[in-house]
Short mmCIF file of C-alpha atoms in Angstrom, two decimals:
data_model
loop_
_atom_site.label_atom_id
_atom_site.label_comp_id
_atom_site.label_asym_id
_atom_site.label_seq_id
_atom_site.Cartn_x
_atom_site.Cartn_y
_atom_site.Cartn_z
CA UNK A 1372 -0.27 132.75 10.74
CA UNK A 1373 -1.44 130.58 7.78
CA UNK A 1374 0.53 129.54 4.75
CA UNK A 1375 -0.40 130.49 1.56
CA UNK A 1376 -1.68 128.04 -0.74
CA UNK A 1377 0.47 126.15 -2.18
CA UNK A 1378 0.72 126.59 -6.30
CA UNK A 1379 -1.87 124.88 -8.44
CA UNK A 1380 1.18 122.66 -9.68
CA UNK A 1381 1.19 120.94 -6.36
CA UNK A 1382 -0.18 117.44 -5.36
CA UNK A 1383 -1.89 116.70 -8.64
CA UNK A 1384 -3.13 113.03 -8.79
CA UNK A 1385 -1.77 111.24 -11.67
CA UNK A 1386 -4.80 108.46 -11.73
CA UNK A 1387 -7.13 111.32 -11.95
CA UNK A 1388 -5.30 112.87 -14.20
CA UNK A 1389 -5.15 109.88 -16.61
CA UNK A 1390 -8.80 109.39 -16.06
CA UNK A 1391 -9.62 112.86 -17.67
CA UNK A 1392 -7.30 112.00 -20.72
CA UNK A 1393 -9.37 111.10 -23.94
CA UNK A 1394 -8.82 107.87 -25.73
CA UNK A 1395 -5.49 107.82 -27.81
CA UNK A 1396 -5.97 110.84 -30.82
CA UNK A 1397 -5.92 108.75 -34.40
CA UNK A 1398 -5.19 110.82 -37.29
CA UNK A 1399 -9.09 110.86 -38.35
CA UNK A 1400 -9.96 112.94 -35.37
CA UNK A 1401 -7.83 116.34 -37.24
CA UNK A 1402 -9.87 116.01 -40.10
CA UNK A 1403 -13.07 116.52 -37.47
CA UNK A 1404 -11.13 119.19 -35.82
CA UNK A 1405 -10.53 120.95 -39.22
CA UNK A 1406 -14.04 120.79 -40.03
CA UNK A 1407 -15.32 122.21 -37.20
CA UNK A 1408 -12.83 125.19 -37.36
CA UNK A 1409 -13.91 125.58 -41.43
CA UNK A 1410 -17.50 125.85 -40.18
CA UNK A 1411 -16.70 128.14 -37.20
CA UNK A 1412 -14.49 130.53 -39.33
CA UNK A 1413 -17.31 130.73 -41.82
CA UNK A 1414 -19.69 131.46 -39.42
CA UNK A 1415 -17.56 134.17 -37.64
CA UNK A 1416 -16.10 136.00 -40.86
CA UNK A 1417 -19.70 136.37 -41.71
CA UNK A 1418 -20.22 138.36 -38.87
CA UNK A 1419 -19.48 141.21 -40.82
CA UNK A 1420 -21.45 140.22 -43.79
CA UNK A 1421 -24.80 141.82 -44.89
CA UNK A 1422 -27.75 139.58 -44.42
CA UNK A 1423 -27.66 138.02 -47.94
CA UNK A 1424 -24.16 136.31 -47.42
CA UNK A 1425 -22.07 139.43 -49.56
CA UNK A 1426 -19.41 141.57 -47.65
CA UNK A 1427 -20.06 145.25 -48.78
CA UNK A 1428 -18.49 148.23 -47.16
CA UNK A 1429 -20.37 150.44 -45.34
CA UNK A 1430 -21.16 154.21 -45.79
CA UNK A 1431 -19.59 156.92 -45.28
CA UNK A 1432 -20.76 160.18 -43.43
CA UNK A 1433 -20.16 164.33 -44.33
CA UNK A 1434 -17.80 164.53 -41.07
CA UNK A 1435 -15.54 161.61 -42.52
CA UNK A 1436 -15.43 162.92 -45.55
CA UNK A 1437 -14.35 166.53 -45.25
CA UNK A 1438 -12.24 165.22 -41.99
CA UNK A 1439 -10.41 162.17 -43.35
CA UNK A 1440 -11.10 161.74 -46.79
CA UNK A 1441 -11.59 164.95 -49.22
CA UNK A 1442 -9.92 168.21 -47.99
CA UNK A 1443 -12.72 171.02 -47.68
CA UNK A 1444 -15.15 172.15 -45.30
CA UNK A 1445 -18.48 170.37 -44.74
CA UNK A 1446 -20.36 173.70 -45.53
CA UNK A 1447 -18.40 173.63 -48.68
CA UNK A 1448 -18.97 170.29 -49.55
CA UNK A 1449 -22.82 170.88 -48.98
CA UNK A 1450 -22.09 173.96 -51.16
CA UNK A 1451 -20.88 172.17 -54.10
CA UNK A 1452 -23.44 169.15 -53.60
CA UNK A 1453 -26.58 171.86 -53.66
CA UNK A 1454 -24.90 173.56 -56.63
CA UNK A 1455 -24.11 170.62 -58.76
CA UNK A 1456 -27.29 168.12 -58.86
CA UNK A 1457 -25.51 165.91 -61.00
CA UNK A 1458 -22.91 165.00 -57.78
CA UNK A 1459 -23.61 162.07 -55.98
CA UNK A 1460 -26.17 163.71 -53.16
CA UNK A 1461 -25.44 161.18 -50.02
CA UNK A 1462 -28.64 159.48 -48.20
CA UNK A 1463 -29.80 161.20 -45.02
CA UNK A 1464 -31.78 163.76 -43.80
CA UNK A 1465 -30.31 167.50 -42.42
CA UNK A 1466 -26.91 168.24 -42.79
CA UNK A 1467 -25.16 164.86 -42.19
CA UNK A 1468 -25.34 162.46 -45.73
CA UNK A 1469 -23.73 159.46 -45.90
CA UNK A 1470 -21.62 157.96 -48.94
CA UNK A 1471 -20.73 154.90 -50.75
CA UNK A 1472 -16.98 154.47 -51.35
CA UNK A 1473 -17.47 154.75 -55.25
CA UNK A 1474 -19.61 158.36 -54.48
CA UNK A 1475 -16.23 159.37 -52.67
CA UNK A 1476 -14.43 158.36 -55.29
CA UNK A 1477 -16.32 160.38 -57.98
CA UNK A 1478 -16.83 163.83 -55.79
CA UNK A 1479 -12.78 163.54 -55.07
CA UNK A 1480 -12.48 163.69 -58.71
CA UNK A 1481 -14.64 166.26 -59.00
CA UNK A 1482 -12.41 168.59 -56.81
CA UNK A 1483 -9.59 167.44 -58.17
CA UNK A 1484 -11.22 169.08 -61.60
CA UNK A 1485 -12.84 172.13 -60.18
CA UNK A 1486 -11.08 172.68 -57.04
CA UNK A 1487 -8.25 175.31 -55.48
CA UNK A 1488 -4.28 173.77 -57.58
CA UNK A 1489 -3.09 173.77 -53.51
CA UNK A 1490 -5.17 171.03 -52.27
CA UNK A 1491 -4.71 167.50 -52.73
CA UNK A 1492 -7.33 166.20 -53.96
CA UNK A 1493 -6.24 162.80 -55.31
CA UNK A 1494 -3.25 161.27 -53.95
CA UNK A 1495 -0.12 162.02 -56.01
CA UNK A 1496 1.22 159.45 -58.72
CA UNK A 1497 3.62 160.38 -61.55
CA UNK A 1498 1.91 159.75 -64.98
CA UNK A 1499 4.41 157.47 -66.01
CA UNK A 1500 5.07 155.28 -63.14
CA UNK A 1501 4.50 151.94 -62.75
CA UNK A 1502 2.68 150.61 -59.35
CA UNK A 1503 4.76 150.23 -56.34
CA UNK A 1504 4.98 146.74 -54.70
CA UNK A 1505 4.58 146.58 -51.16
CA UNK A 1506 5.86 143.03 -49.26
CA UNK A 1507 4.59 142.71 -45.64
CA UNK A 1508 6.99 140.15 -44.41
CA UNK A 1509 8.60 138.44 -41.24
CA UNK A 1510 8.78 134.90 -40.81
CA UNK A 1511 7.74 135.12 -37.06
CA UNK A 1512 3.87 134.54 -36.83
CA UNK A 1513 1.80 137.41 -35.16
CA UNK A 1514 3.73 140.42 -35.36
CA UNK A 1515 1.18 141.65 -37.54
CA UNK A 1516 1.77 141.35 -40.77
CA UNK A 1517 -1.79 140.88 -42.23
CA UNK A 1518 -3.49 143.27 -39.93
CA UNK A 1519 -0.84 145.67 -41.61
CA UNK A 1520 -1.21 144.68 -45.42
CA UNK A 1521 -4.91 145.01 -44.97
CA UNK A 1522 -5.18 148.68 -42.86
CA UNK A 1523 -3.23 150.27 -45.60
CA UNK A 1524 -4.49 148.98 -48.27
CA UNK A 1525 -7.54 150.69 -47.10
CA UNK A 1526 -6.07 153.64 -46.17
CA UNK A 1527 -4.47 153.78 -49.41
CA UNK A 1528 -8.04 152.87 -51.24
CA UNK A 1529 -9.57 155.57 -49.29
CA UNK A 1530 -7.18 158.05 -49.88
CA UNK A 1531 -8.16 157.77 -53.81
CA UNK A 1532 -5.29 154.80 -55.34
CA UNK A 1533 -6.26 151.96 -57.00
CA UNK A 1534 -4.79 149.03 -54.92
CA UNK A 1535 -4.54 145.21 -55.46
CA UNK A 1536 -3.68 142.69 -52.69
CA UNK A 1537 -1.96 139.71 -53.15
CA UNK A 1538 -2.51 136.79 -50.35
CA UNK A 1539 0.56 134.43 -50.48
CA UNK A 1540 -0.54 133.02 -47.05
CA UNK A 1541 -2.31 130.05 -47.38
CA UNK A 1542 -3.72 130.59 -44.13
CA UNK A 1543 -6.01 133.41 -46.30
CA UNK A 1544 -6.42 135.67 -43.78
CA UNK A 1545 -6.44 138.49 -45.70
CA UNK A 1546 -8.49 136.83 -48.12
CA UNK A 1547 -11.00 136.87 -45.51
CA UNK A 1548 -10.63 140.15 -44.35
CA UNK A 1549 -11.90 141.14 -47.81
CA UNK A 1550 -14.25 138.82 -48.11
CA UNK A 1551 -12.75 136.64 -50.89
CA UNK A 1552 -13.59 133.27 -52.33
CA UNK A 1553 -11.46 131.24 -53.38
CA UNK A 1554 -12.20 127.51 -54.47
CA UNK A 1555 -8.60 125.79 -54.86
CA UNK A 1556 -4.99 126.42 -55.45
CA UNK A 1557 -6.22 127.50 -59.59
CA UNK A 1558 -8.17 130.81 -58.20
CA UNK A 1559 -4.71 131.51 -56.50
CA UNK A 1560 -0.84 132.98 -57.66
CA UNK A 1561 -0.44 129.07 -58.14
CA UNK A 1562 -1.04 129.13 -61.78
CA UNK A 1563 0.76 131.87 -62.51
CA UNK A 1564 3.68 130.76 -61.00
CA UNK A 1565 2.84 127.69 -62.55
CA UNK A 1566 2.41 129.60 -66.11
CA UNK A 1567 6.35 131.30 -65.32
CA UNK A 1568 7.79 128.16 -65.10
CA UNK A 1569 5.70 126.48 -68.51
CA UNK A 1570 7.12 129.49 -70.56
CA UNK A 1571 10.63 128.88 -69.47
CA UNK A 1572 10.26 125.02 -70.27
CA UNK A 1573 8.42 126.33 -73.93
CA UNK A 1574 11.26 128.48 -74.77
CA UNK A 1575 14.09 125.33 -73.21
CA UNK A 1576 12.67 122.77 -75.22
CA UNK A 1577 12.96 125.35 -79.06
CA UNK A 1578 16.34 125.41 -78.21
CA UNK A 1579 16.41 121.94 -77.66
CA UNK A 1580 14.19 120.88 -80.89
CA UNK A 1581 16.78 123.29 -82.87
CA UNK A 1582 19.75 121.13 -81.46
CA UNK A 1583 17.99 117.70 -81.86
CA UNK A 1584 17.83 117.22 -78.12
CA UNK A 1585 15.47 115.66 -76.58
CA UNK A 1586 12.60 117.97 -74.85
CA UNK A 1587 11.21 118.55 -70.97
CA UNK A 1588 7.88 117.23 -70.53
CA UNK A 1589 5.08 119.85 -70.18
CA UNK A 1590 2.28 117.83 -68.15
CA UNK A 1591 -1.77 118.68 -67.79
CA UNK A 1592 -0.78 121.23 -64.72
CA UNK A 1593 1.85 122.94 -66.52
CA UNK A 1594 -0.59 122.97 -70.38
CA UNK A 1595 -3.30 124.32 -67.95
CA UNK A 1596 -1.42 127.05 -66.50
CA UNK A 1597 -0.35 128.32 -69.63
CA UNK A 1598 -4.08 129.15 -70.60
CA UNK A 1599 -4.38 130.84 -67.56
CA UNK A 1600 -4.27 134.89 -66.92
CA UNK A 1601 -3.77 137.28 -63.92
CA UNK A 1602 -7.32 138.52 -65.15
CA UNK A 1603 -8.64 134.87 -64.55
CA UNK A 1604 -7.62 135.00 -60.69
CA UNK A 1605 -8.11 138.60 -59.67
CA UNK A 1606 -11.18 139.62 -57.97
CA UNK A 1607 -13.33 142.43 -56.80
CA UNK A 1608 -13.74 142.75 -53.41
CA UNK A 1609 -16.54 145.16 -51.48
CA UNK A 1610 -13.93 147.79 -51.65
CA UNK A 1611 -14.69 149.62 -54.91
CA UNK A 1612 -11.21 150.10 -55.90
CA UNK A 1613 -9.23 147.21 -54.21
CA UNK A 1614 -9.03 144.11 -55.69
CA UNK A 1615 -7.80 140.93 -54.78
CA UNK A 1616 -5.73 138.03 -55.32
CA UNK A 1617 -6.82 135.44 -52.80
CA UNK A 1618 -5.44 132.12 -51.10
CA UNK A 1619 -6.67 129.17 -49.34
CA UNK A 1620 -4.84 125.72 -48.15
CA UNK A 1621 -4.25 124.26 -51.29
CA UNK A 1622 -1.51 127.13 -52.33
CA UNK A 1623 0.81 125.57 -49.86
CA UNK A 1624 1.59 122.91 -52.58
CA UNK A 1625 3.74 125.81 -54.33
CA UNK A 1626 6.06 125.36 -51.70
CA UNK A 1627 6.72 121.76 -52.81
CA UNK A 1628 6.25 121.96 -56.08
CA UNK A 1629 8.55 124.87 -56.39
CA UNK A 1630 11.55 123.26 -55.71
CA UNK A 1631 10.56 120.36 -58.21
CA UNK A 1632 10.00 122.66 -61.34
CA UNK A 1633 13.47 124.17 -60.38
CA UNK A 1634 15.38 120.97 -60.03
CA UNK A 1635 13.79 119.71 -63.93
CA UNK A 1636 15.12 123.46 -65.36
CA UNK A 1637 17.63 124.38 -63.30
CA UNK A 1638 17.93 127.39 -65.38
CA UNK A 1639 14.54 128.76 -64.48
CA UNK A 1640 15.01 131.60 -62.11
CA UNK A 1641 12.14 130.59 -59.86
CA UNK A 1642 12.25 134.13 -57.27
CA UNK A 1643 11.02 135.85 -61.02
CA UNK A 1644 7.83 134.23 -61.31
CA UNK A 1645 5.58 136.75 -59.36
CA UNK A 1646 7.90 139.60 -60.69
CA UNK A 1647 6.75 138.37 -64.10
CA UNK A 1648 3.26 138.13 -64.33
CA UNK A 1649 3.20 141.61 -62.43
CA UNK A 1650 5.11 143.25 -65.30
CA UNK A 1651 4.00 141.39 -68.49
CA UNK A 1652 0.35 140.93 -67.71
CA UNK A 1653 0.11 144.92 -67.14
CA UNK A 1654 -0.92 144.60 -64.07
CA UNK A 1655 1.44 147.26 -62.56
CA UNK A 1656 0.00 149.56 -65.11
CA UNK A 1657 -3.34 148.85 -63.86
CA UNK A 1658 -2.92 149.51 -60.11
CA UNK A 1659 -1.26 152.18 -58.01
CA UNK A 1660 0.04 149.81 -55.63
CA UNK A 1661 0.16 146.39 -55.11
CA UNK A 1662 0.59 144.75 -51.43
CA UNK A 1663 1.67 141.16 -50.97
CA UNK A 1664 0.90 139.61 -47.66
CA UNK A 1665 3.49 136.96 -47.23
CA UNK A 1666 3.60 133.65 -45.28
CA UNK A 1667 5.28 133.56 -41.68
CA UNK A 1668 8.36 131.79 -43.43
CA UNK A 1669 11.10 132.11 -45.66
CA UNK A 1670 9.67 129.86 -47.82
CA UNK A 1671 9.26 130.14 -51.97
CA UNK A 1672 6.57 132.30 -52.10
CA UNK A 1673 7.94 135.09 -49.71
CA UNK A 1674 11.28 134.71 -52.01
CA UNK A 1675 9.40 135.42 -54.77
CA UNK A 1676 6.94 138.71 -52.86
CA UNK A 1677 11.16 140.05 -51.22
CA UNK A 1678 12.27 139.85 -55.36
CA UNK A 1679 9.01 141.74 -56.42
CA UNK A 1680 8.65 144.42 -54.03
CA UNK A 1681 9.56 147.75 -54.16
CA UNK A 1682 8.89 148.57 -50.23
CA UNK A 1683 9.66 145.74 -47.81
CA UNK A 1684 7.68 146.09 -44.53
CA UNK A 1685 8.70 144.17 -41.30
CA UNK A 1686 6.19 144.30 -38.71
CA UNK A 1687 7.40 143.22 -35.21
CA UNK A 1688 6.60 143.97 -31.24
CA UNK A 1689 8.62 145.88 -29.25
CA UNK A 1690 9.78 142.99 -27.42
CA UNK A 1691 13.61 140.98 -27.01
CA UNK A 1692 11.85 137.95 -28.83
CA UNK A 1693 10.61 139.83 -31.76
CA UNK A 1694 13.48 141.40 -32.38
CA UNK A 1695 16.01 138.52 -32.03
CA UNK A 1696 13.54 136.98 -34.97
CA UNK A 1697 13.67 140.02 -36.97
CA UNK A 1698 16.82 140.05 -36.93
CA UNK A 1699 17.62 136.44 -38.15
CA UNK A 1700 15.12 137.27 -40.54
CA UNK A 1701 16.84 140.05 -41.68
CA UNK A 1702 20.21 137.91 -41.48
CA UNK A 1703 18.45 135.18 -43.91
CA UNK A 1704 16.96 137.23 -46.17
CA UNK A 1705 20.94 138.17 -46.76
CA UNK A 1706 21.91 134.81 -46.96
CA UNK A 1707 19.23 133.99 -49.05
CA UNK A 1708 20.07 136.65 -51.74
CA UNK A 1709 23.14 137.10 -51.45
CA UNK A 1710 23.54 132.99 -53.20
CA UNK A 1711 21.54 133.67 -55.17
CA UNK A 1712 22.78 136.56 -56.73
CA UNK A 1713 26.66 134.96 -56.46
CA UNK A 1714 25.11 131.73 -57.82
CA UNK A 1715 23.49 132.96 -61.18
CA UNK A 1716 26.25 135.68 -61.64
CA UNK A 1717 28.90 132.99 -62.34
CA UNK A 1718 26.72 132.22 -65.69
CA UNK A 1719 25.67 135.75 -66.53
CA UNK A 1720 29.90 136.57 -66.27
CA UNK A 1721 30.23 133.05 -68.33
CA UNK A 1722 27.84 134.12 -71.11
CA UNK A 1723 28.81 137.49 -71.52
CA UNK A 1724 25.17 139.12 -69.55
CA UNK A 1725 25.03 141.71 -67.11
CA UNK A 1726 25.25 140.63 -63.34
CA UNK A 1727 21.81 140.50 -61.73
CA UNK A 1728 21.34 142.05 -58.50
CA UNK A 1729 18.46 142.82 -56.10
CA UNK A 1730 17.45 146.09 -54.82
CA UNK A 1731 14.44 147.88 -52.61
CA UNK A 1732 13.74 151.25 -53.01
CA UNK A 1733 13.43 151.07 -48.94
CA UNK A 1734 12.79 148.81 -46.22
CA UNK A 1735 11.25 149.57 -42.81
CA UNK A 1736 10.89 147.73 -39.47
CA UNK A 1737 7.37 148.68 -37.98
CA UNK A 1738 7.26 148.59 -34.29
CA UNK A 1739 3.59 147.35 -34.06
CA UNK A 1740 0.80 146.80 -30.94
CA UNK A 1741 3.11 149.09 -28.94
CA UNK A 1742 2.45 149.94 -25.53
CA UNK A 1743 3.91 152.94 -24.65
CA UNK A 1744 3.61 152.06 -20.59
CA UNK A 1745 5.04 149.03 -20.85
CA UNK A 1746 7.47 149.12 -24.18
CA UNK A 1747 9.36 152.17 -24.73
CA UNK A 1748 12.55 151.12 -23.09
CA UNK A 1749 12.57 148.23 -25.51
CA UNK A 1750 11.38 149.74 -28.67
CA UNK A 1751 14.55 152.49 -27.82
CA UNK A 1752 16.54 149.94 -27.83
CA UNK A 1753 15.35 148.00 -30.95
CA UNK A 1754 15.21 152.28 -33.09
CA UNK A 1755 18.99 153.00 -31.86
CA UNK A 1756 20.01 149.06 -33.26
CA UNK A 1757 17.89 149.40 -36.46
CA UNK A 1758 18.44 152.82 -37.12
CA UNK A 1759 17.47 154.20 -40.49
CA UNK A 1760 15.35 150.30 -41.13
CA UNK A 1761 13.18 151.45 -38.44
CA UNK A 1762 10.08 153.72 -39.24
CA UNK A 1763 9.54 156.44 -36.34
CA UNK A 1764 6.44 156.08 -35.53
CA UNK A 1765 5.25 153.32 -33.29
CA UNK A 1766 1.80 151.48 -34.18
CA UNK A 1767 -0.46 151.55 -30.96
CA UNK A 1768 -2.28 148.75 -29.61
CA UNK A 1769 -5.93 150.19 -29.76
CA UNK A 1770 -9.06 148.86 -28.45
CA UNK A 1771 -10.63 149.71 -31.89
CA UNK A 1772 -8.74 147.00 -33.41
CA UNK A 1773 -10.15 143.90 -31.14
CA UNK A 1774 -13.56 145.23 -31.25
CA UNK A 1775 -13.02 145.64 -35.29
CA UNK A 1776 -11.57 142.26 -35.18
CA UNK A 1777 -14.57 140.68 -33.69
CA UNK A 1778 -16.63 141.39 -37.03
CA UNK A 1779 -13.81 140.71 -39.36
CA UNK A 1780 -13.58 143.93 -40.27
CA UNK A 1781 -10.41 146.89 -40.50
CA UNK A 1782 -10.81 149.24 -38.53
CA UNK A 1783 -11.84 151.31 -41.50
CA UNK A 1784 -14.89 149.27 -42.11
CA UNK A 1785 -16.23 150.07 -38.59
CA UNK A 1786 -18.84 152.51 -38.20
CA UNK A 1787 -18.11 155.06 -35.63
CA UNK A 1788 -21.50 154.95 -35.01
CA UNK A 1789 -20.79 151.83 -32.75
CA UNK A 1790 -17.66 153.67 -30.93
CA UNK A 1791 -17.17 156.16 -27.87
CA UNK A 1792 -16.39 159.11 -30.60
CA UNK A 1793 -12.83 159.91 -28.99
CA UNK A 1794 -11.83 156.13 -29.34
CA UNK A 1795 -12.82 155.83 -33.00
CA UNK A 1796 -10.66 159.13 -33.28
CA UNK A 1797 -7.57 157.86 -31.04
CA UNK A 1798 -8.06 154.11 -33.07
CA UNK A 1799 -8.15 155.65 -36.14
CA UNK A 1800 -5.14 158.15 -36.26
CA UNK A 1801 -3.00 155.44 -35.01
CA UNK A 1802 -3.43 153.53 -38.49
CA UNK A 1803 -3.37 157.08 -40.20
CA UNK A 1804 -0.23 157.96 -39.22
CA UNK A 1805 1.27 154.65 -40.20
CA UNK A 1806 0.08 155.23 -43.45
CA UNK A 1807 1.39 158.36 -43.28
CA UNK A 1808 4.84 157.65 -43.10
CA UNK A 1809 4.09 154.52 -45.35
CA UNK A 1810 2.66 157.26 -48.09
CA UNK A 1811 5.91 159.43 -47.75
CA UNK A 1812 8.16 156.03 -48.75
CA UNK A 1813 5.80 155.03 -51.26
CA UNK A 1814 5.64 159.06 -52.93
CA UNK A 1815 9.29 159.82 -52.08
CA UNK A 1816 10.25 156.59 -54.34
CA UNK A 1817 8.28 157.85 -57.31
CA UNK A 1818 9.69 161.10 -57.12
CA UNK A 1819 13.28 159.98 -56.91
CA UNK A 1820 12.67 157.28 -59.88
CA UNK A 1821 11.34 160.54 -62.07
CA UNK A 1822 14.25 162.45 -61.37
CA UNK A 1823 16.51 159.26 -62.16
CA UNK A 1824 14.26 159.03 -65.47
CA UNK A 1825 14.98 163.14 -66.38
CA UNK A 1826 18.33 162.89 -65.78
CA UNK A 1827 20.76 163.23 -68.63
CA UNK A 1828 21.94 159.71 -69.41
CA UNK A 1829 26.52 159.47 -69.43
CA UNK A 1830 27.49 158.69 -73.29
#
């Protein structure tokens, strides 16, 4: 009887193995290797880019609208199209026409007008509500954080809200995903973080003018920044109504520079900044929701999404090492404002001010690329330890998603066209229901904070 091979580990050669080894690596051959990967990520996020270089969305057909998007029949829909020639009429010939996103838009409204009071129509917002912030955060890397942010966005864009993303990753992923561009760190939240902290050292140095102190120095960055606005940095994207906010390398220098800015002002109360320029600048007027897709680290721009948001997201596999990070992530986010709000409470109690204090309308764990084979004793494990943080559904790994992923595209930007019809279907309601649940946190908060508002204040 023969032995089985012995493991590949076995008997290597170390002289042969030196002789494959390249010359020692010098610190010039990175900057090669980072060009080469700038080149090869532009050529494959243009993949799913039209011919002339632009990103647009595609079309959309009768049997995704009156499925997915617009509640009615298609022989209604055909109905209302044939008896209102002023509707957007779809391209195609026969009985299937196909849509742009904006012609969605305006025959939703149209329904929404002329249509049966029981049908929703457009997606329900109180009138006086602000946006909602959404954080997608976990500082463990590829759990899924972006490919989270970006589906529901687009759910939510599809189902009729006006959304704007906010990339705080300066890998820009997401920035890619919706085909942004962004030159350097001025076309980013950099500047308006920047601008937060120039306001705070305007109003510091009147009070120390007024006392005959001297003041803080406001340098070029910090003059600049002041001139800048959201409007300046915001862009369209090929999604009619989602807009973007976009990031690239250079926004890591926030994370230095941060720190700096707080330690010349130590009053500033840097985890405000994105907070700020959200609620002054209008912009939560503006949008229905806003979605920040953070960095995989605790680091000062992920302070600064946690303190904005509304609806914390934490994306993680149903799997012992993802949920041993989650839940140090969980443990530091505690930590993390817990000091601070003990730290700047000692003043506000000093001077007389109300006590700060941070606070989520919700937060969910999202069990995500779950295998139901493979992962259900784990992700039982990880609902019954998380309880209520945990949402109930359980986001399927899909082949939709890797064969959306090769174009650079959401799954909602693939044509079914290209898809066995029961996989696009399967693929699809797995995001769908995750935005499903997502929707019910996102109208469930309004609701409550209208109720809060209609309440009959004590005194």
């Amino acid at each position: 009887m023969t032995s089985p091979p012995l493991p590949p580990y076995f008997n290597l050669d170390p002289k042969a193995a030196a002789d494959k080894l390249p010359d020692p690596i010098q610190t010039t051959r990175f900057a090669k290797a980072a060009a080469m990967c700038t080149k090869g990520r532009e050529d494959l996020a243009r993949r799913g880019y039209a011919p002339d270089g632009e990103k647009r969305l595609r079309k959309f057909s009768t049997w995704e609208i009156t499925r997915y998007l617009i509640p009615v029949a298609p022989q209604h829909l055909r109905r209302v199209l044939k008896n209102n020639p002023d509707l957007p009429q779809g391209e195609g010939e026969g009985g299937s026409k196909w849509f742009t996103l904006e012609e969605v838009l305006l025959l939703r409204q149209h329904f929404a007008n002329e249509g049966v009071s029981t049908k929703e129509y457009l997606p329900y917002r109180p009138k006086t509500a602000q946006a909602k912030v959404t954080a997608v955060a976990n500082f463990k890397g590829g759990v899924g954080k972006t490919s989270t942010a970006a589906h529901l966005a687009m759910s939510a864009a599809l189902d009729g809200y006006k959304v704007l993303v906010i990339d705080l990753d300066s890998q820009g992923s997401m920035t890619s995903i919706l085909g942004g561009k962004v030159e350097d760190e001025w076309s980013t939240v950099f500047p308006l973080i920047a601008k937060d902290y120039a306001k705070a050292v305007v109003e510091e140095n009147a009070v120390r003018a007024a006392a005959g102190q001297p003041e803080l120095p406001l340098d070029e960055t910090l003059s600049e920044a002041l001139q800048v606005s959201s409007r300046n940095v915001i862009q369209k994207t090929h999604w009619s109504n989602i807009d973007l906010i976009g990031a690239q390398l250079n926004l890591y220098w926030a994370e230095f520079q941060i720190p700096v800015w707080r330690m010349g002002l130590r009053s500033w109360p840097l985890w405000d900044a994105l907070s700020n320029f959200l609620e002054q600048e209008g912009i939560l007027d503006d949008y229905d929701i806003v979605f920040l897709d953070t960095p995989p680290a605790l680091g000062y721009l992920t302070i600064n999404a946690l303190a904005a948001a509304d609806i914390l997201l934490v994306p993680l596999g149903a799997s012992f090492l993802e949920f041993d990070s989650t839940g140090r992530f969980f443990d530091m986010l505690y930590s993390t404002f817990a000091s601070i709000e003990e730290g700047e409470n000692v003043a506000q109690r000093a001077a007389g001010l109300p006590e700060i204090k941070f606070e989520w309308d919700v937060v969910r764990a999202l069990i995500t690329r779950f295998d139901a084979s493979q992962q259900t004793d784990m992700a039982n494990v990880i609902q019954a330890y998380f309880g209520d943080f945990m949402n109930a559904y359980r986001q399927d790994v899909t082949a939709l998603v890797g064969q959306a992923g090769e174009q650079v595209n959401g799954i909602y930007e693939a044509d079914y066209r290209d898809f066995n019809r029961d996989t696009y279907v399967r693929g699809r309601e797995t995001f769908d229901r995750t935005y499903a649940e997502f929707k019910e946190l996102l109208i469930g908060s309004w609701w409550r904070d209208t109720q809060m508002e209609e309440a009959p204040q004590d005194g």
